[in-house]
PDB file of C-alpha atoms and ligand atoms in Angstrom:
ATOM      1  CA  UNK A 202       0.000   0.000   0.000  1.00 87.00           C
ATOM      2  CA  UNK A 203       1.086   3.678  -0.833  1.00 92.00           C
ATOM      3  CA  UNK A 204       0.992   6.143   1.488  1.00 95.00           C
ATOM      4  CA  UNK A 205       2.521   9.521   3.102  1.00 97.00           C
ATOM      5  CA  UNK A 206       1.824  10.701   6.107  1.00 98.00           C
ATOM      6  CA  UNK A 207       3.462  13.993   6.347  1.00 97.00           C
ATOM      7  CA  UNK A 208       1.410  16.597   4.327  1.00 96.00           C
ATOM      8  CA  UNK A 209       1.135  20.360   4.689  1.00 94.00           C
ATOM      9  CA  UNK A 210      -1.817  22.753   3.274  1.00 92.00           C
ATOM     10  CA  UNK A 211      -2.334  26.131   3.416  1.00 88.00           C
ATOM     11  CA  UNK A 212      -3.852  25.533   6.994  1.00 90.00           C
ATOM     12  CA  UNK A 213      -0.195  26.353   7.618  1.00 89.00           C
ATOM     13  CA  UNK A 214       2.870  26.520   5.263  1.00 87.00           C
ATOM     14  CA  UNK A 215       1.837  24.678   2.247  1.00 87.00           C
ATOM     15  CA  UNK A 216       0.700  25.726  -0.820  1.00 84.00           C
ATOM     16  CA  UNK A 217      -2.599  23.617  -1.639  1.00 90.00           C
ATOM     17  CA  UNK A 218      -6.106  23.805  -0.051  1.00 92.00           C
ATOM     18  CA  UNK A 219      -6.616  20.161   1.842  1.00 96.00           C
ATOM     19  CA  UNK A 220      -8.716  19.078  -1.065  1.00 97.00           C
ATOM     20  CA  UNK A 221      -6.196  20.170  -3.772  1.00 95.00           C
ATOM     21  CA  UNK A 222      -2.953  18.766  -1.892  1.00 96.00           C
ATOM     22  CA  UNK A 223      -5.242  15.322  -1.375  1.00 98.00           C
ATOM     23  CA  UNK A 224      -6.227  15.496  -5.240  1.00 97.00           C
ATOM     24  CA  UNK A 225      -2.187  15.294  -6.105  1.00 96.00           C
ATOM     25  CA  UNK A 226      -1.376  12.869  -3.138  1.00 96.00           C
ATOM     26  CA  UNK A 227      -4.430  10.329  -5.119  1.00 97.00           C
ATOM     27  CA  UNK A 228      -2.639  11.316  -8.270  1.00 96.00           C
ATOM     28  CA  UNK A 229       0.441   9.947  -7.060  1.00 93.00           C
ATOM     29  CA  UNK A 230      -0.846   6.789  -6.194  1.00 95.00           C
ATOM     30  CA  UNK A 231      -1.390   7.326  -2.303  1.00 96.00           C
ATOM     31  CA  UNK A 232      -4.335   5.145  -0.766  1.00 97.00           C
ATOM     32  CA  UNK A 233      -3.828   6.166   2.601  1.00 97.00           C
ATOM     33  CA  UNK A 234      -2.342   9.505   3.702  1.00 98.00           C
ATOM     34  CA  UNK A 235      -2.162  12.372   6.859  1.00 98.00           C
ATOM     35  CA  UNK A 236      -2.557  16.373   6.692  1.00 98.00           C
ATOM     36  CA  UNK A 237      -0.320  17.301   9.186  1.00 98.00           C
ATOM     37  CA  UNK A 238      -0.269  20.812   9.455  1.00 95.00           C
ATOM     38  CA  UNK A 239       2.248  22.848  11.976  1.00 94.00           C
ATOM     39  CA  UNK A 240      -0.065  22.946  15.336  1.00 95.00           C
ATOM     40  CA  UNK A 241      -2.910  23.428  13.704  1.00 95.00           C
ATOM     41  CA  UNK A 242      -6.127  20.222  12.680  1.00 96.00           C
ATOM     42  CA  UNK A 243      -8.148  23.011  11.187  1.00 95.00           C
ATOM     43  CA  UNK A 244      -7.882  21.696   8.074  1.00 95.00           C
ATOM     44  CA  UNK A 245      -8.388  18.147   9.003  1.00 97.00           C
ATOM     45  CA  UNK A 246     -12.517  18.325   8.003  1.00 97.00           C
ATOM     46  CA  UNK A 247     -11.969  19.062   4.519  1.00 97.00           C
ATOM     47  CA  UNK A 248      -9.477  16.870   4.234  1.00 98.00           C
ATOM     48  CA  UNK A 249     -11.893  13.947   5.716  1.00 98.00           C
ATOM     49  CA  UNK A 250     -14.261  15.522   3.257  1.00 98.00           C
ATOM     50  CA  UNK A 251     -11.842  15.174   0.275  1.00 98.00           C
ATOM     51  CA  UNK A 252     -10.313  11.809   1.332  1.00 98.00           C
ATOM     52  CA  UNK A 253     -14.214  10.657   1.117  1.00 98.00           C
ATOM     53  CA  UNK A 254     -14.579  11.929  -2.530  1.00 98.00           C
ATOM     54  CA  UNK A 255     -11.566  10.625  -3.729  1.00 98.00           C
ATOM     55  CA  UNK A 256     -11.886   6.636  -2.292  1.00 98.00           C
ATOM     56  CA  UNK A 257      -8.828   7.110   0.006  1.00 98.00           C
ATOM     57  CA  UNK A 258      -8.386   7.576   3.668  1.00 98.00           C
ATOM     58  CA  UNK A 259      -6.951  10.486   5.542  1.00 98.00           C
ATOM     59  CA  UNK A 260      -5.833   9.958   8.941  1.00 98.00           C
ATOM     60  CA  UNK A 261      -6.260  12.724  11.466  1.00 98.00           C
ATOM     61  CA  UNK A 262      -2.881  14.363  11.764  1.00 98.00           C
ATOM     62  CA  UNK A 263      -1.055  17.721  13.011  1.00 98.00           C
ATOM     63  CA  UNK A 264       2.588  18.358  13.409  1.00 97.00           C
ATOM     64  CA  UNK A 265       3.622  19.606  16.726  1.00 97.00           C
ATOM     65  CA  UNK A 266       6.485  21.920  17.223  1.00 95.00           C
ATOM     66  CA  UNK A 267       8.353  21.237  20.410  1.00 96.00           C
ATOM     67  CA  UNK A 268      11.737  22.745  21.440  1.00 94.00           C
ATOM     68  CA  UNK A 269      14.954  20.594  23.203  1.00 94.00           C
ATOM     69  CA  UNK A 270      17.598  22.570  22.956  1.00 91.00           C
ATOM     70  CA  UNK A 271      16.742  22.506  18.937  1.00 92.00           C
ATOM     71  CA  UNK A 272      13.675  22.077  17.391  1.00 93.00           C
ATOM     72  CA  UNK A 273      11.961  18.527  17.481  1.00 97.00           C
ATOM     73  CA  UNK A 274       8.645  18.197  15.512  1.00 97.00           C
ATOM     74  CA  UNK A 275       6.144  15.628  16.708  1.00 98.00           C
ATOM     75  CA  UNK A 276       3.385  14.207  14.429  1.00 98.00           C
ATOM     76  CA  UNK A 277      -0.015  13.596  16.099  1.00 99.00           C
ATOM     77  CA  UNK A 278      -2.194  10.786  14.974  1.00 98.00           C
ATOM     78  CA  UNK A 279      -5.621   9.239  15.343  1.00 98.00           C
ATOM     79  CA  UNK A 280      -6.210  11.995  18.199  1.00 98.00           C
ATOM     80  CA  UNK A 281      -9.799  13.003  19.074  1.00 98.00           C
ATOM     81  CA  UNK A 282      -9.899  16.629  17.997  1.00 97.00           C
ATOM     82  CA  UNK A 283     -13.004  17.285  20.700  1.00 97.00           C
ATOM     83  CA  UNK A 284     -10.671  16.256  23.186  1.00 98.00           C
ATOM     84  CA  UNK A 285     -10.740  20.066  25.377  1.00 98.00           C
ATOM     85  CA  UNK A 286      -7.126  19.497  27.289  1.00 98.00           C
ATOM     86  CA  UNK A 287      -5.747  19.030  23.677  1.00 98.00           C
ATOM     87  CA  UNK A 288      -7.929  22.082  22.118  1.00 98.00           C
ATOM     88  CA  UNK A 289      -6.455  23.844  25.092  1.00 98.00           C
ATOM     89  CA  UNK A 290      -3.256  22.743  23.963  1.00 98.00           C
ATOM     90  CA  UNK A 291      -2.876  23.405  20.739  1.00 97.00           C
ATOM     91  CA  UNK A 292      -4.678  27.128  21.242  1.00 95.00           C
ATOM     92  CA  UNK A 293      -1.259  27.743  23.440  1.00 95.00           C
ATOM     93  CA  UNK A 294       0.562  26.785  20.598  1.00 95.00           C
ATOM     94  CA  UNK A 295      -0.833  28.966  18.140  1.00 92.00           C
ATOM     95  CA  UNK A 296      -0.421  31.727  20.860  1.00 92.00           C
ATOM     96  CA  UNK A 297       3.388  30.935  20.829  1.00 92.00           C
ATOM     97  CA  UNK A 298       3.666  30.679  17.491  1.00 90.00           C
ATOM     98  CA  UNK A 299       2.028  34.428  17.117  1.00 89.00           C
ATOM     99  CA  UNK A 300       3.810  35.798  20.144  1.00 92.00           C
ATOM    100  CA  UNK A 301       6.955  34.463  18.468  1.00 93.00           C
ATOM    101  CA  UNK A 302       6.376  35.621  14.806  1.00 92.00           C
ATOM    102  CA  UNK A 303       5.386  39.205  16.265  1.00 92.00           C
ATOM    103  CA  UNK A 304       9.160  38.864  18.222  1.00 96.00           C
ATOM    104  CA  UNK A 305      10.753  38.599  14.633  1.00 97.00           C
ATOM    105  CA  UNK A 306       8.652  41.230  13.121  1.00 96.00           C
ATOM    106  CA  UNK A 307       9.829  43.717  15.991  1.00 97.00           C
ATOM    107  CA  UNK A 308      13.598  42.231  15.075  1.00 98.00           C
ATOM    108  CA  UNK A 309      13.230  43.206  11.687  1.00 98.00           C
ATOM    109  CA  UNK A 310      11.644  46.433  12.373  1.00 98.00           C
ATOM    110  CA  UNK A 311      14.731  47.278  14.065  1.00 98.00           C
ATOM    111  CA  UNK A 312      17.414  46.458  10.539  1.00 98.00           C
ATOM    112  CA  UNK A 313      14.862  48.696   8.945  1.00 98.00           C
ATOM    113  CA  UNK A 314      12.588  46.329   7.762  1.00 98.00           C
ATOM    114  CA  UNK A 315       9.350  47.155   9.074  1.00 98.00           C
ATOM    115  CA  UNK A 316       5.984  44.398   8.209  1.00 95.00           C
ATOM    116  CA  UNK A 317       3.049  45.734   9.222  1.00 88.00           C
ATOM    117  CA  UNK A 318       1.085  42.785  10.808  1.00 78.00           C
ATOM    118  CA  UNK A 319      -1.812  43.331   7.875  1.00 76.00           C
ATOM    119  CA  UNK A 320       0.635  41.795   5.593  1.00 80.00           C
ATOM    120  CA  UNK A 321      -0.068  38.476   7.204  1.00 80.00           C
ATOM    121  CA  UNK A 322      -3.845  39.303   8.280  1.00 65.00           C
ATOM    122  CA  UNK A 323      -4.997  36.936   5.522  1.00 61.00           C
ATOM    123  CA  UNK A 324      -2.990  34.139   7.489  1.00 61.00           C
ATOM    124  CA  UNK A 325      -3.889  34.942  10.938  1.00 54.00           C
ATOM    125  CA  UNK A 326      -6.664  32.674  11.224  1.00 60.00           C
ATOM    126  CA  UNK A 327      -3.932  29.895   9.578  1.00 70.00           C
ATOM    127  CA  UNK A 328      -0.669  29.883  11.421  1.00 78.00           C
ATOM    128  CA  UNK A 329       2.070  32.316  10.712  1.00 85.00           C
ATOM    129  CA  UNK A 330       5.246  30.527  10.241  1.00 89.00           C
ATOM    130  CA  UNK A 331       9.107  31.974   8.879  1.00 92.00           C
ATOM    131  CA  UNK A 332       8.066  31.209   5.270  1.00 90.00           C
ATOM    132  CA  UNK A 333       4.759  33.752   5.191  1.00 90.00           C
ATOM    133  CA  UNK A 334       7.245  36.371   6.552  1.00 93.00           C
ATOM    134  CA  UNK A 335       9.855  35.700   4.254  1.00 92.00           C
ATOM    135  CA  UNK A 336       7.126  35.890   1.515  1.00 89.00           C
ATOM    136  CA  UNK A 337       5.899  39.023   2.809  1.00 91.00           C
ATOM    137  CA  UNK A 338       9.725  40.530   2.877  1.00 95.00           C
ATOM    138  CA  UNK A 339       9.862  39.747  -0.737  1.00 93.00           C
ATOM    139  CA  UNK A 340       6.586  41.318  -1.675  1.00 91.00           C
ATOM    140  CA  UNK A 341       7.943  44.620   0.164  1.00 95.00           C
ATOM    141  CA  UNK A 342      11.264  45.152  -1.563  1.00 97.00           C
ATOM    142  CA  UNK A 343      13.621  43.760   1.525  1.00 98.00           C
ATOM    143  CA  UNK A 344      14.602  40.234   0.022  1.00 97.00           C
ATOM    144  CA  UNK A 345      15.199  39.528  -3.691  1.00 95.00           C
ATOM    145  CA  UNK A 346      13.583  35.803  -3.136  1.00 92.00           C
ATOM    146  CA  UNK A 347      12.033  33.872  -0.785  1.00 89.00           C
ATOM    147  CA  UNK A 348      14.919  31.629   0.467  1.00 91.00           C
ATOM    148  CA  UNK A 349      17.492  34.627   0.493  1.00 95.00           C
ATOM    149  CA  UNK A 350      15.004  36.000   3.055  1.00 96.00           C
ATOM    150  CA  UNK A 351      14.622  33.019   4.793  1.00 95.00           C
ATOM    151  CA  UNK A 352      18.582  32.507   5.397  1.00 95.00           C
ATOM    152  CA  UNK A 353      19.803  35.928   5.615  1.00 98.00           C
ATOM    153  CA  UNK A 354      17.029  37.123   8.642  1.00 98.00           C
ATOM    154  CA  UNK A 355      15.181  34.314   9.385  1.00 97.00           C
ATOM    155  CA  UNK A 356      16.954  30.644   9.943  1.00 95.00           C
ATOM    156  CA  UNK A 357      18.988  29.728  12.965  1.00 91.00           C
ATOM    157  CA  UNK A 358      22.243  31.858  13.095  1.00 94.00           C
ATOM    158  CA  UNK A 359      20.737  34.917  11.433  1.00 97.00           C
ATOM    159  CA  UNK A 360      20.581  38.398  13.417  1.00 97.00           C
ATOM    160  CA  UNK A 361      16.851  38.291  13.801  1.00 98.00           C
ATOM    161  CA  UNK A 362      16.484  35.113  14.402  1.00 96.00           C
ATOM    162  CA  UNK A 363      14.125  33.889  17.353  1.00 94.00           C
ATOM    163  CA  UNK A 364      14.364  30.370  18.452  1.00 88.00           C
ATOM    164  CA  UNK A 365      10.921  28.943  19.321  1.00 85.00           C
ATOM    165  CA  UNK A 366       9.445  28.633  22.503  1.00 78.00           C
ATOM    166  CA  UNK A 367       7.798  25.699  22.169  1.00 80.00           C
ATOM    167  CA  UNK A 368       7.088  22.859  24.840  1.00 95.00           C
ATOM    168  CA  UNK A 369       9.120  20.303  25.278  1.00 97.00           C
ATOM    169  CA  UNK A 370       8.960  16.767  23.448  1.00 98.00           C
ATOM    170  CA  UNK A 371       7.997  15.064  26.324  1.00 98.00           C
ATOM    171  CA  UNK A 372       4.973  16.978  26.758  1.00 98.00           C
ATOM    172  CA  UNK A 373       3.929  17.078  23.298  1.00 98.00           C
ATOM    173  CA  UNK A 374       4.233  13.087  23.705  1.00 98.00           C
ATOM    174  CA  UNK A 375       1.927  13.020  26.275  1.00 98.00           C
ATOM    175  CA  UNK A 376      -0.426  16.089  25.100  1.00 98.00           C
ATOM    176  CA  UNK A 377      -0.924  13.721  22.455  1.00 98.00           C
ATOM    177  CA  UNK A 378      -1.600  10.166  24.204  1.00 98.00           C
ATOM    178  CA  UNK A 379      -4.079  11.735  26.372  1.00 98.00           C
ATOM    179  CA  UNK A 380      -5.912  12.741  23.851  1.00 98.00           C
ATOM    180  CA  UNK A 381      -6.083   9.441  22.529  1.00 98.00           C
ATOM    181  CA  UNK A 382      -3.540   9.634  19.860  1.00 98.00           C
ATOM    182  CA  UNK A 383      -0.280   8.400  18.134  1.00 98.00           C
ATOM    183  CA  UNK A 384       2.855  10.247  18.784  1.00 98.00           C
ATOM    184  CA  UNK A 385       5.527  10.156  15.899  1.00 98.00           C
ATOM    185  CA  UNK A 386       9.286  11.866  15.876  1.00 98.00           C
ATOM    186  CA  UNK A 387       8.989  13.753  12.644  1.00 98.00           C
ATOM    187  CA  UNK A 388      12.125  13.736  10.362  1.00 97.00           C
ATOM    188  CA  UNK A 389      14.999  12.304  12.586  1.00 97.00           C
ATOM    189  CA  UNK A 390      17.038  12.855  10.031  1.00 96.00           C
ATOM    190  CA  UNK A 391      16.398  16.588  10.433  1.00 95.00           C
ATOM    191  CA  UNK A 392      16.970  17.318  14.313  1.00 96.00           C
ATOM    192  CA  UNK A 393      20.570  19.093  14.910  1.00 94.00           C
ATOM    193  CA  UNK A 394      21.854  16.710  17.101  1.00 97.00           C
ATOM    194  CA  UNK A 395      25.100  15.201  17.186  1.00 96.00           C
ATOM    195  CA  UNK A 396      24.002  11.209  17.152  1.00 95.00           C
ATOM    196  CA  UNK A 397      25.104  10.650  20.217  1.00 97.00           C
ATOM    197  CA  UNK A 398      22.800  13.177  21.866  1.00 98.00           C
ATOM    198  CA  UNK A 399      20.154  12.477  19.025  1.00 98.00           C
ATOM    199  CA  UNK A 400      20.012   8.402  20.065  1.00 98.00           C
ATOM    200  CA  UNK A 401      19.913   9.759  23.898  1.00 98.00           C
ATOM    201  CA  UNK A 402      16.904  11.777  22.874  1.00 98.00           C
ATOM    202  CA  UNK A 403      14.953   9.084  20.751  1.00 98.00           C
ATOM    203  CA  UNK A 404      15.479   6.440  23.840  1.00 98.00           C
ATOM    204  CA  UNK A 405      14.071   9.592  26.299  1.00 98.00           C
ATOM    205  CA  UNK A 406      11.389   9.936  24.470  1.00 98.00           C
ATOM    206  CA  UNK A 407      10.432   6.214  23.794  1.00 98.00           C
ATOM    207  CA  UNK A 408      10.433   5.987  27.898  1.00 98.00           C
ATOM    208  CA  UNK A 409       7.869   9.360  27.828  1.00 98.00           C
ATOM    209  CA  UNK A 410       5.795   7.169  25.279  1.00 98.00           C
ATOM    210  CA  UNK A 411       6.633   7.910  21.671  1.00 98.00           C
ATOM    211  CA  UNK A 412       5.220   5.567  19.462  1.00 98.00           C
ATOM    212  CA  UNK A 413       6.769   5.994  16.226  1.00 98.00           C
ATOM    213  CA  UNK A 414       9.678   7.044  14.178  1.00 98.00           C
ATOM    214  CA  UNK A 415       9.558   8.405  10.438  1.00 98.00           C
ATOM    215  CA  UNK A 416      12.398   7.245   9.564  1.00 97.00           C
ATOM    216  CA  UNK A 417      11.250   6.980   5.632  1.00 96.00           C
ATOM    217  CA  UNK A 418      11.994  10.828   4.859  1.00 95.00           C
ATOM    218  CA  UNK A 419      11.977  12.762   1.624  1.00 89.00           C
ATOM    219  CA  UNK A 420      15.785  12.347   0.626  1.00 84.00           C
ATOM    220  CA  UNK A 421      17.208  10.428   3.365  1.00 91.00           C
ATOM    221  CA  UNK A 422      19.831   7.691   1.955  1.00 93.00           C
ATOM    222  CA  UNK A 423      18.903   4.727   2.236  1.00 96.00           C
ATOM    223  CA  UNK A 424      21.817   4.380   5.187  1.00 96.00           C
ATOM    224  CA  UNK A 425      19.734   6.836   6.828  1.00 96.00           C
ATOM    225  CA  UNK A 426      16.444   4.990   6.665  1.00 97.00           C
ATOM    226  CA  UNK A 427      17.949   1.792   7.691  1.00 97.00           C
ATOM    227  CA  UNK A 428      19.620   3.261  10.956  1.00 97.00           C
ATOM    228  CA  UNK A 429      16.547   4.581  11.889  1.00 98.00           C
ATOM    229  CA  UNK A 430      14.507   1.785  11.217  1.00 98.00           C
ATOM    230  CA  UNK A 431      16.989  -0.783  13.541  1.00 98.00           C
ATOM    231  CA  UNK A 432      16.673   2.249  15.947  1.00 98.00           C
ATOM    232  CA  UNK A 433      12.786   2.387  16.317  1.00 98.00           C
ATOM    233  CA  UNK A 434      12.922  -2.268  16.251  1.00 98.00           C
ATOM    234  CA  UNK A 435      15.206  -1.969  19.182  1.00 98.00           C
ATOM    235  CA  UNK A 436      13.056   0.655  21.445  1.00 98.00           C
ATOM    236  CA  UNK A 437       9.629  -1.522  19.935  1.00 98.00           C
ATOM    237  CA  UNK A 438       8.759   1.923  18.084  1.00 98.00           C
ATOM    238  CA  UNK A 439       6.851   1.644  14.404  1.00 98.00           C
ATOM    239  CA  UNK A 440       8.071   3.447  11.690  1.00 97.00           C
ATOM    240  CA  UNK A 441       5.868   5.675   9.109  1.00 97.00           C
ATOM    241  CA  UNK A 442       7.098   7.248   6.205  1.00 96.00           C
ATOM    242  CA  UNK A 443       6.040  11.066   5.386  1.00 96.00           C
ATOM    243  CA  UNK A 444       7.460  13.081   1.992  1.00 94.00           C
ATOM    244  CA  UNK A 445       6.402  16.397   4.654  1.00 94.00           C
ATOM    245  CA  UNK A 446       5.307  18.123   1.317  1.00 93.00           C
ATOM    246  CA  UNK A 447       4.519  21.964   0.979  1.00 89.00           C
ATOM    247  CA  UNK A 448       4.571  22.587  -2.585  1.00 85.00           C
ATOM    248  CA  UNK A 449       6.053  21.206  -5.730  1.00 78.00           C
ATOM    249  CA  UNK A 450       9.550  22.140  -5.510  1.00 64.00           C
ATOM    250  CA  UNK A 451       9.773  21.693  -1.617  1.00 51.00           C
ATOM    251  CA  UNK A 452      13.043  24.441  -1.450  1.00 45.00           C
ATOM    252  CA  UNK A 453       9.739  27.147  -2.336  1.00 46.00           C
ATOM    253  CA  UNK A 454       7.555  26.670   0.373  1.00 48.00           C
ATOM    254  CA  UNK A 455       4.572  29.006  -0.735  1.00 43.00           C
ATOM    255  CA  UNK A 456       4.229  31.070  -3.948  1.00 42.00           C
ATOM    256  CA  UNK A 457       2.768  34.844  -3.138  1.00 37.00           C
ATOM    257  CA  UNK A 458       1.127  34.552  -6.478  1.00 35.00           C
ATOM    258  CA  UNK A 459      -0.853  31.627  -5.915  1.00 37.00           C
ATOM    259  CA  UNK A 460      -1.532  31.188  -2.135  1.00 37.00           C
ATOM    260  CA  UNK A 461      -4.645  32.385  -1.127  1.00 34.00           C
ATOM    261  CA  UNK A 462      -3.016  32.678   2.248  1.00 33.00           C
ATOM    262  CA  UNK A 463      -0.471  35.200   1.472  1.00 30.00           C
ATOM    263  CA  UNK A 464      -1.732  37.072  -1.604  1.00 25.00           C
ATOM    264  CA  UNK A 465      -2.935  40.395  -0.570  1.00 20.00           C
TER     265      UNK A 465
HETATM  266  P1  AMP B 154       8.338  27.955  11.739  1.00 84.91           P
HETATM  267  O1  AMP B 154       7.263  26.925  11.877  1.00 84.91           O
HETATM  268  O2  AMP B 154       7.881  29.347  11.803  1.00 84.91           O
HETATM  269  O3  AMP B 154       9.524  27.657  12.621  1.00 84.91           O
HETATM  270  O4  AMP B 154       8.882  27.814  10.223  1.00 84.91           O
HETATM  271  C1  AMP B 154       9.495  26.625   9.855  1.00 84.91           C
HETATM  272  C2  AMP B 154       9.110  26.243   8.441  1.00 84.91           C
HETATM  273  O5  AMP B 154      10.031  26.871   7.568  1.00 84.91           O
HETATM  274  C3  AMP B 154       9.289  24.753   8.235  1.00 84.91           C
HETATM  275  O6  AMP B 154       8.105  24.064   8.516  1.00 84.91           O
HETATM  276  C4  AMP B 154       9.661  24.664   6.803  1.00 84.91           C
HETATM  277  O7  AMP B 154       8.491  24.573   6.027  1.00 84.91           O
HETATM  278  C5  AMP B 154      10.340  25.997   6.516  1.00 84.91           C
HETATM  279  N1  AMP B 154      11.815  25.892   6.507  1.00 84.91           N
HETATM  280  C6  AMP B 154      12.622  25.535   7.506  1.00 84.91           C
HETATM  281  N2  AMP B 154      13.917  25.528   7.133  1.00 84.91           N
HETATM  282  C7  AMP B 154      13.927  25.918   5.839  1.00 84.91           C
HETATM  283  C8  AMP B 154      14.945  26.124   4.847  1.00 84.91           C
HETATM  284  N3  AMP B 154      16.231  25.909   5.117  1.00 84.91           N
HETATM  285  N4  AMP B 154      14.573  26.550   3.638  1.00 84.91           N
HETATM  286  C9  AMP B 154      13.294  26.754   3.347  1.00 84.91           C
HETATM  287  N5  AMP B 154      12.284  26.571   4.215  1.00 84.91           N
HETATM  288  C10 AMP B 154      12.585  26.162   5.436  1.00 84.91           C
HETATM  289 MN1   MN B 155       6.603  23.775   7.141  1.00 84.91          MN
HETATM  290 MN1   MN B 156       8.789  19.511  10.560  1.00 84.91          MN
HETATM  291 MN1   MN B 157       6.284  19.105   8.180  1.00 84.91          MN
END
């Protein structure tokens, strides 16, 4: 069976409605596959509605940002979205997540490179993340392209860069099995870690109940998948696979043009 269950829609920093990014996903030969938007499940219902139209199943899914030291994304499965500790939850997320995004925009304002918050109005009721302000520093003259933006102001090691302040793994783990769902380490592959301290990690959060690993990434070697996959046998963790897609060339996250989200 095909499958990928690591999707993004314009619910946060993709490109696609649900229904649009599901449409491709069929196209590509996917029977089974998860919306997992940064802390957000808003756009879980018309995916469900989508997934229904198109003969293929979408599992409930949202991508949690936590914070050890370096950022550590959990995926959330099979969760029940009336669940009010976890609606609590993730509403303190998306309060982060603004608190933090109006942290850089003060940054910015500072180099000279003021964003008045309507420039991301049309996404406030989605979740701002780097890429709509990156998009929105193109639009205004500051940034020739998107990803010069993104690494010159706003990726780790740039002068306005502010790290998240997001919970920790461990509680995201358990935020997510009491609300009845599956807790996955997103892209292993991806967390700055020396191994050492990334292994130490995995096992800590295996022992605070992770249930998964995706250790089938978009461009991972196949070294890579296979020391991940003997990682997650030996600590009795399953493994999913996710392609964590935002648009279709994955380097350009959103295009102002196009995105409903960010076109003004
Ligand atoms: P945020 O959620 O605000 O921390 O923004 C992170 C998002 O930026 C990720 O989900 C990616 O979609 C995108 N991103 C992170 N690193 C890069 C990069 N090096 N180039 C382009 N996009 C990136
Ligand atoms: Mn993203
Ligand atoms: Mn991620
Ligand atoms: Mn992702």
């Amino acid at each position: 069976m095909r499958g990928d269950l690591h999707i993004h829609s314009h619910y946060s920093d993709g490109l696609y409605s649900p229904t649009e990014v599901l449409r491709r996903a069929k196209e590509a030969g996917c029977e089974v596959v998860s919306l997992t938007d940064h802390d957000t499940f808003d756009g879980v219902d018309e995916a469900n509605e989508a997934a229904k139209s198109l003969g293929i199943k979408n599992v409930t899914g949202a991508e949690i940002s936590s914070y050890a030291g370096t950022k550590v994304h959990i995926l959330a499965y099979g969760f029940n979205r009336l669940d009010p500790r976890f609606n609590a939850f993730i509403k303190e997320l998306k309060a982060r997540r603004r608190e933090r995004a109006e942290k850089i925009l003060a940054r910015l304002a500072d180099y000279g490179m003021p964003i008045p918050l309507r420039e991301l109005d049309s996404c406030v009721s989605r979740e701002i993340s780097r890429p709509h302000i990156a998009l929105a520093m193109v639009r205004l003259g500051y940034e020739k392209d998107f990803i010069t933006a993104m690494r010159k102001w706003l990726l780790h090691g740039a002068p306005t860069y502010v790290p998240a302040c997001g919970v920790s793994p461990e509680e995201a783990v358990e935020q997510i099995r009491l609300a009845g769902g599956l807790a996955v380490l997103a892209h292993p592959v991806r967390i700055d870690l020396d191994p050492y301290e990334k292994t130490a990690l995995i096992k800590r959060l295996a022992a605070a109940g992770l249930n998964g690993i995706e250790a089938v990434y978009k461009r991972s070697s196949r070294a890579t998948v296979k020391e991940f996959k003997e990682l997650a046998r030996s600590l009795g963790l399953f493994v999913t696979a996710g392609a964590d897609f935002h648009a279709d060339n994955n380097e350009i996250i959103a295009r102002p043009q196009n995105n409903p989200i960010v076109s003004l």
